[in-house]
PDB file of C-alpha atoms in Angstrom:
ATOM      1  CA  LEU M   3     174.159  50.287  95.768  1.00 51.00           C
ATOM      2  CA  VAL M   4     171.133  48.685  94.133  1.00 52.00           C
ATOM      3  CA  HIS M   5     170.990  51.049  91.150  1.00 54.00           C
ATOM      4  CA  SER M   6     174.747  50.733  90.583  1.00 55.00           C
ATOM      5  CA  ALA M   7     174.438  46.954  90.688  1.00 53.00           C
ATOM      6  CA  PHE M   8     171.594  47.010  88.192  1.00 53.00           C
ATOM      7  CA  ARG M   9     173.525  49.201  85.735  1.00 54.00           C
ATOM      8  CA  MET M  10     176.592  47.036  86.242  1.00 52.00           C
ATOM      9  CA  GLY M  11     174.578  43.911  85.492  1.00 52.00           C
ATOM     10  CA  VAL M  12     173.113  45.384  82.304  1.00 50.00           C
ATOM     11  CA  GLU M  13     176.288  46.954  80.977  1.00 52.00           C
ATOM     12  CA  GLY M  14     178.518  44.046  82.008  1.00 52.00           C
ATOM     13  CA  GLY M  15     176.261  41.313  80.686  1.00 50.00           C
ATOM     14  CA  GLY M  16     175.210  40.046  84.117  1.00 48.00           C
ATOM     15  CA  LYS M  17     178.630  39.171  85.545  1.00 49.00           C
ATOM     16  CA  TRP M  18     178.882  37.439  88.886  1.00 43.00           C
ATOM     17  CA  GLU M  19     179.767  40.668  90.695  1.00 48.00           C
ATOM     18  CA  ALA M  20     176.416  42.146  89.702  1.00 46.00           C
ATOM     19  CA  ARG M  21     174.622  38.959  90.713  1.00 49.00           C
ATOM     20  CA  GLU M  22     176.192  39.083  94.150  1.00 53.00           C
ATOM     21  CA  MET M  23     175.257  42.728  94.598  1.00 52.00           C
ATOM     22  CA  LEU M  24     171.703  42.162  93.436  1.00 51.00           C
ATOM     23  CA  HIS M  25     171.399  39.283  95.872  1.00 54.00           C
ATOM     24  CA  LEU M  26     172.007  41.870  98.594  1.00 57.00           C
ATOM     25  CA  LEU M  27     168.945  43.795  97.444  1.00 57.00           C
ATOM     26  CA  PHE M  28     166.768  41.727  99.733  1.00 53.00           C
ATOM     27  CA  LEU M  29     169.050  42.421 102.718  1.00 58.00           C
ATOM     28  CA  VAL M  30     169.278  46.133 101.925  1.00 56.00           C
ATOM     29  CA  ALA M  31     165.488  46.473 101.967  1.00 53.00           C
ATOM     30  CA  ARG M  32     164.764  44.137 104.890  1.00 53.00           C
ATOM     31  CA  THR M  33     163.339  46.976 106.948  1.00 56.00           C
ATOM     32  CA  SER M  34     160.623  47.643 104.376  1.00 73.00           C
ATOM     33  CA  LEU M  35     158.928  44.852 102.447  1.00 78.00           C
ATOM     34  CA  ALA M  36     156.774  47.413 100.636  1.00 81.00           C
ATOM     35  CA  GLY M  37     159.918  49.252  99.529  1.00 77.00           C
ATOM     36  CA  TYR M  38     161.534  46.079  98.256  1.00 77.00           C
ATOM     37  CA  VAL M  39     158.413  45.089  96.276  1.00 82.00           C
ATOM     38  CA  ALA M  40     158.166  48.595  94.801  1.00 79.00           C
ATOM     39  CA  LEU M  41     161.841  48.585  93.798  1.00 75.00           C
ATOM     40  CA  CYS M  42     161.496  45.158  92.149  1.00 77.00           C
ATOM     41  CA  ARG M  43     158.527  46.413  90.148  1.00 78.00           C
ATOM     42  CA  GLU M  44     160.568  49.415  89.024  1.00 75.00           C
ATOM     43  CA  LEU M  45     163.380  47.130  87.894  1.00 71.00           C
ATOM     44  CA  LEU M  46     160.963  44.984  85.894  1.00 73.00           C
ATOM     45  CA  ASP M  47     159.276  48.019  84.347  1.00 69.00           C
ATOM     46  CA  GLY M  48     162.621  49.567  83.438  1.00 61.00           C
ATOM     47  CA  SER M  49     161.809  52.719  85.375  1.00 46.00           C
ATOM     48  CA  ALA M  50     164.437  52.413  88.112  1.00 45.00           C
ATOM     49  CA  SER M  51     166.836  55.335  88.073  1.00 42.00           C
ATOM     50  CA  GLY M  52     169.886  56.450  89.973  1.00 39.00           C
ATOM     51  CA  PRO M  53     172.069  59.567  90.184  1.00 37.00           C
ATOM     52  CA  ASP M  54     173.014  59.183  86.502  1.00 39.00           C
ATOM     53  CA  GLY M  55     169.491  58.708  85.206  1.00 39.00           C
ATOM     54  CA  PRO M  56     167.357  55.658  84.331  1.00 40.00           C
ATOM     55  CA  ALA M  57     169.055  52.280  84.635  1.00 41.00           C
ATOM     56  CA  SER M  58     167.555  51.179  81.369  1.00 41.00           C
ATOM     57  CA  GLY M  59     170.550  49.341  79.964  1.00 42.00           C
ATOM     58  CA  PRO M  60     170.955  48.965  76.196  1.00 41.00           C
ATOM     59  CA  LYS M  61     168.884  51.531  74.316  1.00 47.00           C
ATOM     60  CA  ASP M  62     168.712  49.730  70.962  1.00 45.00           C
ATOM     61  CA  GLY M  63     166.009  47.268  71.993  1.00 64.00           C
ATOM     62  CA  SER M  64     168.136  44.411  70.680  1.00 76.00           C
ATOM     63  CA  ALA M  65     167.471  40.805  71.661  1.00 77.00           C
ATOM     64  CA  SER M  66     170.733  40.812  73.598  1.00 78.00           C
ATOM     65  CA  GLY M  67     169.730  43.918  75.543  1.00 76.00           C
ATOM     66  CA  GLN M  68     166.282  42.548  76.320  1.00 79.00           C
ATOM     67  CA  ALA M  69     167.678  39.183  77.424  1.00 83.00           C
ATOM     68  CA  THR M  70     170.266  40.818  79.671  1.00 80.00           C
ATOM     69  CA  ARG M  71     167.628  42.986  81.314  1.00 77.00           C
ATOM     70  CA  ALA M  72     165.376  39.973  81.800  1.00 81.00           C
ATOM     71  CA  LEU M  73     168.141  37.950  83.453  1.00 82.00           C
ATOM     72  CA  VAL M  74     169.290  40.760  85.749  1.00 78.00           C
ATOM     73  CA  ALA M  75     165.715  41.627  86.744  1.00 79.00           C
ATOM     74  CA  THR M  76     164.911  37.962  87.402  1.00 82.00           C
ATOM     75  CA  ARG M  77     167.943  37.673  89.663  1.00 78.00           C
ATOM     76  CA  ALA M  78     166.887  40.783  91.550  1.00 75.00           C
ATOM     77  CA  VAL M  79     163.331  39.568  92.096  1.00 79.00           C
ATOM     78  CA  ALA M  80     164.221  35.908  92.762  1.00 77.00           C
ATOM     79  CA  PRO M  81     164.899  36.188  96.538  1.00 73.00           C
ATOM     80  CA  LEU M  82     161.413  37.566  97.154  1.00 78.00           C
ATOM     81  CA  LEU M  83     159.444  35.284  94.825  1.00 81.00           C
ATOM     82  CA  ARG M  84     161.366  32.193  95.932  1.00 80.00           C
ATOM     83  CA  GLU M  85     160.332  32.866  99.519  1.00 81.00           C
ATOM     84  CA  VAL M  86     156.746  33.581  98.458  1.00 83.00           C
ATOM     85  CA  ALA M  87     156.588  30.266  96.571  1.00 81.00           C
ATOM     86  CA  ALA M  88     158.119  28.332  99.483  1.00 80.00           C
ATOM     87  CA  SER M  89     155.703  29.786 102.041  1.00 83.00           C
ATOM     88  CA  GLN M  90     152.835  29.093  99.639  1.00 81.00           C
ATOM     89  CA  GLN M  91     153.722  25.395  99.587  1.00 82.00           C
ATOM     90  CA  ARG M  92     153.660  25.306 103.386  1.00 85.00           C
ATOM     91  CA  LEU M  93     150.006  26.376 103.650  1.00 89.00           C
ATOM     92  CA  GLN M  94     148.046  23.836 105.721  1.00 91.00           C
ATOM     93  CA  LYS M  95     144.593  23.397 107.171  1.00 92.00           C
ATOM     94  CA  GLY M  96     143.973  26.036 109.836  1.00 93.00           C
ATOM     95  CA  ASP M  97     146.422  28.561 108.388  1.00 93.00           C
ATOM     96  CA  PHE M  98     145.331  32.034 107.369  1.00 91.00           C
ATOM     97  CA  ALA M  99     146.083  33.353 103.895  1.00 92.00           C
ATOM     98  CA  LEU M 100     145.273  36.373 101.771  1.00 92.00           C
ATOM     99  CA  TYR M 101     142.651  35.647  99.105  1.00 93.00           C
ATOM    100  CA  LYS M 102     142.423  37.717  95.908  1.00 91.00           C
ATOM    101  CA  ASP M 103     138.847  38.591  94.968  1.00 89.00           C
ATOM    102  CA  ALA M 104     138.357  38.101  91.226  1.00 85.00           C
ATOM    103  CA  ALA M 105     135.904  40.985  90.843  1.00 86.00           C
ATOM    104  CA  SER M 106     137.697  43.729  92.766  1.00 87.00           C
ATOM    105  CA  GLY M 107     141.280  42.457  92.624  1.00 87.00           C
ATOM    106  CA  SER M 108     141.672  43.253  96.324  1.00 89.00           C
ATOM    107  CA  PHE M 109     142.937  40.869  98.997  1.00 91.00           C
ATOM    108  CA  GLN M 110     141.117  39.733 102.126  1.00 90.00           C
ATOM    109  CA  GLU M 111     141.945  37.395 104.984  1.00 90.00           C
ATOM    110  CA  ALA M 112     140.758  33.795 104.635  1.00 93.00           C
ATOM    111  CA  GLU M 113     141.185  30.591 106.643  1.00 95.00           C
ATOM    112  CA  VAL M 114     142.388  27.455 104.892  1.00 95.00           C
ATOM    113  CA  CYS M 115     139.827  24.726 105.621  1.00 95.00           C
ATOM    114  CA  GLN M 116     141.377  22.005 103.484  1.00 94.00           C
ATOM    115  CA  VAL M 117     144.275  21.489 101.094  1.00 93.00           C
ATOM    116  CA  HIS M 118     143.302  19.262  98.158  1.00 92.00           C
ATOM    117  CA  SER M 119     146.735  17.858  97.337  1.00 86.00           C
ATOM    118  CA  GLU M 120     145.407  14.767  95.555  1.00 85.00           C
ATOM    119  CA  VAL M 121     145.586  16.711  92.290  1.00 81.00           C
ATOM    120  CA  PHE M 122     148.339  18.874  90.790  1.00 72.00           C
ATOM    121  CA  PRO M 123     148.400  21.754  91.228  1.00 74.00           C
ATOM    122  CA  ALA M 124     146.649  21.564  94.588  1.00 83.00           C
ATOM    123  CA  TYR M 125     143.540  23.637  95.212  1.00 89.00           C
ATOM    124  CA  PHE M 126     142.113  24.916  98.491  1.00 94.00           C
ATOM    125  CA  SER M 127     138.866  25.118 100.414  1.00 95.00           C
ATOM    126  CA  ILE M 128     138.815  28.421 102.295  1.00 95.00           C
ATOM    127  CA  ARG M 129     136.525  30.317 104.663  1.00 96.00           C
ATOM    128  CA  LEU M 130     136.246  34.073 104.106  1.00 93.00           C
ATOM    129  CA  SER M 131     135.878  36.605 106.902  1.00 84.00           C
ATOM    130  CA  GLY M 132     132.091  36.680 106.483  1.00 84.00           C
ATOM    131  CA  GLY M 133     131.852  32.930 107.037  1.00 90.00           C
ATOM    132  CA  ARG M 134     131.315  31.980 103.383  1.00 90.00           C
ATOM    133  CA  GLU M 135     133.267  28.931 102.212  1.00 94.00           C
ATOM    134  CA  LYS M 136     134.529  28.325  98.687  1.00 93.00           C
ATOM    135  CA  GLN M 137     137.180  26.513  96.692  1.00 94.00           C
ATOM    136  CA  THR M 138     139.975  28.366  94.958  1.00 92.00           C
ATOM    137  CA  GLU M 139     143.235  27.923  93.092  1.00 88.00           C
ATOM    138  CA  GLY M 140     146.543  28.413  94.807  1.00 84.00           C
ATOM    139  CA  VAL M 141     147.421  31.258  92.433  1.00 81.00           C
ATOM    140  CA  ARG M 142     144.709  33.378  94.094  1.00 88.00           C
ATOM    141  CA  LEU M 143     146.098  32.817  97.575  1.00 89.00           C
ATOM    142  CA  LEU M 144     149.105  34.496  99.114  1.00 89.00           C
ATOM    143  CA  SER M 145     150.742  33.207 102.250  1.00 87.00           C
ATOM    144  CA  PRO M 146     151.051  36.013 104.828  1.00 86.00           C
ATOM    145  CA  HIS M 147     154.420  34.671 106.015  1.00 83.00           C
ATOM    146  CA  LEU M 148     156.524  37.555 104.689  1.00 79.00           C
ATOM    147  CA  LEU M 149     153.934  40.116 105.767  1.00 84.00           C
ATOM    148  CA  ASN M 150     154.111  38.742 109.295  1.00 83.00           C
ATOM    149  CA  VAL M 151     157.920  38.600 109.331  1.00 75.00           C
ATOM    150  CA  PHE M 152     158.119  42.253 108.311  1.00 74.00           C
ATOM    151  CA  GLN M 153     155.232  43.167 110.638  1.00 80.00           C
ATOM    152  CA  VAL M 154     153.075  44.627 107.857  1.00 84.00           C
ATOM    153  CA  SER M 155     149.675  45.441 109.344  1.00 85.00           C
ATOM    154  CA  GLY M 156     146.387  47.185 108.610  1.00 85.00           C
ATOM    155  CA  ALA M 157     145.608  48.442 105.129  1.00 84.00           C
ATOM    156  CA  ALA M 158     149.262  48.052 104.164  1.00 86.00           C
ATOM    157  CA  ARG M 159     148.832  44.257 104.123  1.00 89.00           C
ATOM    158  CA  GLY M 160     146.473  44.424 101.165  1.00 87.00           C
ATOM    159  CA  GLU M 161     148.653  46.962  99.364  1.00 89.00           C
ATOM    160  CA  VAL M 162     151.821  44.866  99.720  1.00 88.00           C
ATOM    161  CA  ALA M 163     149.947  41.697  98.735  1.00 90.00           C
ATOM    162  CA  SER M 164     148.692  43.443  95.587  1.00 90.00           C
ATOM    163  CA  GLY M 165     152.239  44.559  94.825  1.00 89.00           C
ATOM    164  CA  ILE M 166     153.572  41.007  95.127  1.00 89.00           C
ATOM    165  CA  ASP M 167     150.736  39.720  92.949  1.00 88.00           C
ATOM    166  CA  ALA M 168     151.513  42.322  90.268  1.00 87.00           C
ATOM    167  CA  LEU M 169     155.179  41.388  90.533  1.00 86.00           C
ATOM    168  CA  ARG M 170     154.377  37.745  89.836  1.00 85.00           C
ATOM    169  CA  SER M 171     152.298  38.737  86.797  1.00 83.00           C
ATOM    170  CA  SER M 172     155.070  40.955  85.442  1.00 84.00           C
ATOM    171  CA  MET M 173     157.604  38.176  85.913  1.00 84.00           C
ATOM    172  CA  ALA M 174     155.371  35.679  84.092  1.00 83.00           C
ATOM    173  CA  ALA M 175     155.076  38.063  81.131  1.00 83.00           C
ATOM    174  CA  LEU M 176     158.834  38.663  81.151  1.00 84.00           C
ATOM    175  CA  LEU M 177     159.503  34.915  81.109  1.00 86.00           C
ATOM    176  CA  ALA M 178     157.080  34.517  78.200  1.00 87.00           C
ATOM    177  CA  GLY M 179     159.338  36.774  76.144  1.00 86.00           C
ATOM    178  CA  CYS M 180     162.316  34.644  77.144  1.00 87.00           C
ATOM    179  CA  GLY M 181     160.427  31.507  76.132  1.00 87.00           C
ATOM    180  CA  LYS M 182     159.619  32.870  72.694  1.00 87.00           C
ATOM    181  CA  ARG M 183     163.267  33.858  72.190  1.00 87.00           C
ATOM    182  CA  VAL M 184     164.379  30.313  73.027  1.00 87.00           C
ATOM    183  CA  LEU M 185     161.770  28.750  70.736  1.00 86.00           C
ATOM    184  CA  ALA M 186     163.039  30.859  67.848  1.00 86.00           C
ATOM    185  CA  GLN M 187     166.480  29.255  68.198  1.00 81.00           C
ATOM    186  CA  PRO M 188     166.839  26.333  65.732  1.00 76.00           C
ATOM    187  CA  GLY M 189     169.665  24.562  67.551  1.00 76.00           C
ATOM    188  CA  PRO M 190     172.012  24.641  70.570  1.00 75.00           C
ATOM    189  CA  PRO M 191     172.431  28.267  71.647  1.00 74.00           C
ATOM    190  CA  THR M 192     175.324  30.233  70.217  1.00 78.00           C
ATOM    191  CA  ASP M 193     173.645  33.600  70.801  1.00 82.00           C
ATOM    192  CA  PRO M 194     174.229  34.963  74.335  1.00 84.00           C
ATOM    193  CA  ALA M 195     170.660  36.296  74.293  1.00 86.00           C
ATOM    194  CA  VAL M 196     169.306  32.748  74.087  1.00 87.00           C
ATOM    195  CA  THR M 197     171.615  31.529  76.857  1.00 86.00           C
ATOM    196  CA  GLN M 198     170.558  34.380  79.133  1.00 86.00           C
ATOM    197  CA  SER M 199     166.895  33.719  78.336  1.00 89.00           C
ATOM    198  CA  LEU M 200     167.328  30.077  79.327  1.00 88.00           C
ATOM    199  CA  MET M 201     168.990  31.113  82.590  1.00 87.00           C
ATOM    200  CA  ALA M 202     166.114  33.495  83.364  1.00 87.00           C
ATOM    201  CA  LEU M 203     163.578  30.741  82.638  1.00 87.00           C
ATOM    202  CA  ALA M 204     165.374  28.276  84.892  1.00 84.00           C
ATOM    203  CA  LEU M 205     165.567  30.786  87.732  1.00 83.00           C
ATOM    204  CA  GLY M 206     161.908  31.694  87.280  1.00 83.00           C
ATOM    205  CA  CYS M 207     160.956  28.022  87.444  1.00 79.00           C
ATOM    206  CA  ARG M 208     162.793  27.720  90.778  1.00 77.00           C
ATOM    207  CA  CYS M 209     160.640  30.585  92.025  1.00 76.00           C
ATOM    208  CA  GLY M 210     157.464  28.679  91.172  1.00 73.00           C
ATOM    209  CA  LEU M 211     156.706  30.732  88.054  1.00 74.00           C
ATOM    210  CA  SER M 212     155.673  29.641  84.569  1.00 67.00           C
ATOM    211  CA  PRO M 213     155.877  31.890  81.508  1.00 66.00           C
ATOM    212  CA  VAL M 214     152.410  33.190  80.649  1.00 61.00           C
ATOM    213  CA  ASP M 215     151.622  34.461  77.166  1.00 54.00           C
ATOM    214  CA  ASP M 216     148.337  36.382  77.191  1.00 50.00           C
ATOM    215  CA  ASP M 217     148.367  36.726  73.408  1.00 50.00           C
ATOM    216  CA  ALA M 218     148.659  33.030  72.629  1.00 47.00           C
ATOM    217  CA  GLU M 219     148.699  29.737  74.452  1.00 45.00           C
ATOM    218  CA  GLY M 220     148.643  29.256  78.219  1.00 45.00           C
ATOM    219  CA  GLY M 221     151.767  29.305  80.325  1.00 50.00           C
ATOM    220  CA  GLY M 222     151.932  25.535  80.744  1.00 60.00           C
ATOM    221  CA  GLU M 223     151.803  24.964  76.981  1.00 73.00           C
ATOM    222  CA  LEU M 224     154.508  27.546  76.314  1.00 78.00           C
ATOM    223  CA  TRP M 225     156.722  26.055  79.024  1.00 76.00           C
ATOM    224  CA  ALA M 226     156.215  22.537  77.623  1.00 77.00           C
ATOM    225  CA  LYS M 227     157.177  23.751  74.151  1.00 81.00           C
ATOM    226  CA  VAL M 228     160.364  25.285  75.532  1.00 82.00           C
ATOM    227  CA  MET M 229     161.269  22.002  77.239  1.00 79.00           C
ATOM    228  CA  GLU M 230     160.499  19.950  74.137  1.00 78.00           C
ATOM    229  CA  GLY M 231     162.348  22.302  71.802  1.00 79.00           C
ATOM    230  CA  THR M 232     165.522  22.527  73.885  1.00 80.00           C
ATOM    231  CA  CYS M 233     165.635  18.759  74.460  1.00 75.00           C
ATOM    232  CA  LYS M 234     165.803  18.262  70.691  1.00 74.00           C
ATOM    233  CA  TRP M 235     169.116  20.109  70.703  1.00 75.00           C
ATOM    234  CA  PHE M 236     170.840  17.228  72.479  1.00 69.00           C
ATOM    235  CA  PRO M 237     170.939  13.542  71.387  1.00 65.00           C
ATOM    236  CA  GLY M 238     168.953  11.267  73.687  1.00 64.00           C
ATOM    237  CA  ALA M 239     167.435  14.121  75.679  1.00 60.00           C
ATOM    238  CA  ALA M 240     164.010  13.957  74.021  1.00 58.00           C
ATOM    239  CA  ALA M 241     163.327  10.473  75.378  1.00 63.00           C
ATOM    240  CA  ALA M 242     164.318  11.523  78.876  1.00 63.00           C
ATOM    241  CA  ALA M 243     162.112  14.618  78.640  1.00 60.00           C
ATOM    242  CA  LYS M 244     158.991  12.489  78.264  1.00 64.00           C
ATOM    243  CA  LYS M 245     159.518  11.234  81.813  1.00 63.00           C
ATOM    244  CA  LEU M 246     159.567  14.741  83.278  1.00 57.00           C
ATOM    245  CA  PRO M 247     156.476  16.091  85.075  1.00 54.00           C
ATOM    246  CA  THR M 248     154.501  18.888  83.489  1.00 48.00           C
ATOM    247  CA  PRO M 249     154.912  22.428  84.888  1.00 43.00           C
TER     248      PRO M 249
END
């Protein structure tokens, strides 16, 4: 079902039927969070395959093919990352979260001692399992909500958390490509590839993601440029854009 939906979305340009089927991906894999995360990573990497071979969509590497794949993959991953972002925002003092160690890249349990919401984005004071306290960014914390719902325990908790973290990184890189495609458009979109890139960016934003370009500027700067550039396409929109909050 999932592989057929993915091929249908790529070959059919992301029609609503494919969107509805991909939305079921989360329900299909409810019994295994690890399986769902792994399948999402395969979709993003273009390595998912079905009975008829890899579901790689257009083979010509065209902008249209890349944009279609980005939009379909974003729709597939959205249910998971939207829930991750929502549970992240609900972290409060006394909650336990998974903290990503910068040196090893592994996750360990940590208690949230304080949420510093006076700045944006908020940062956290946490207490690690050994008793050491430190301050950290929200991007290095993962709420265990989904892990608890799916009863992921033991060593599997760290493995699934690492998978979700890698998924977020892959999505950010994918959205960076969409952002660059939009910025290359001189005026209101007439190319379906630009429209699909905008849709992927909007959906990614709803999931708490910003496009990150490792080769150039930071994600916030790229996102701001996309907002500024697209607002110039419409009379009067630039003035309204100045009132919008930053990513």
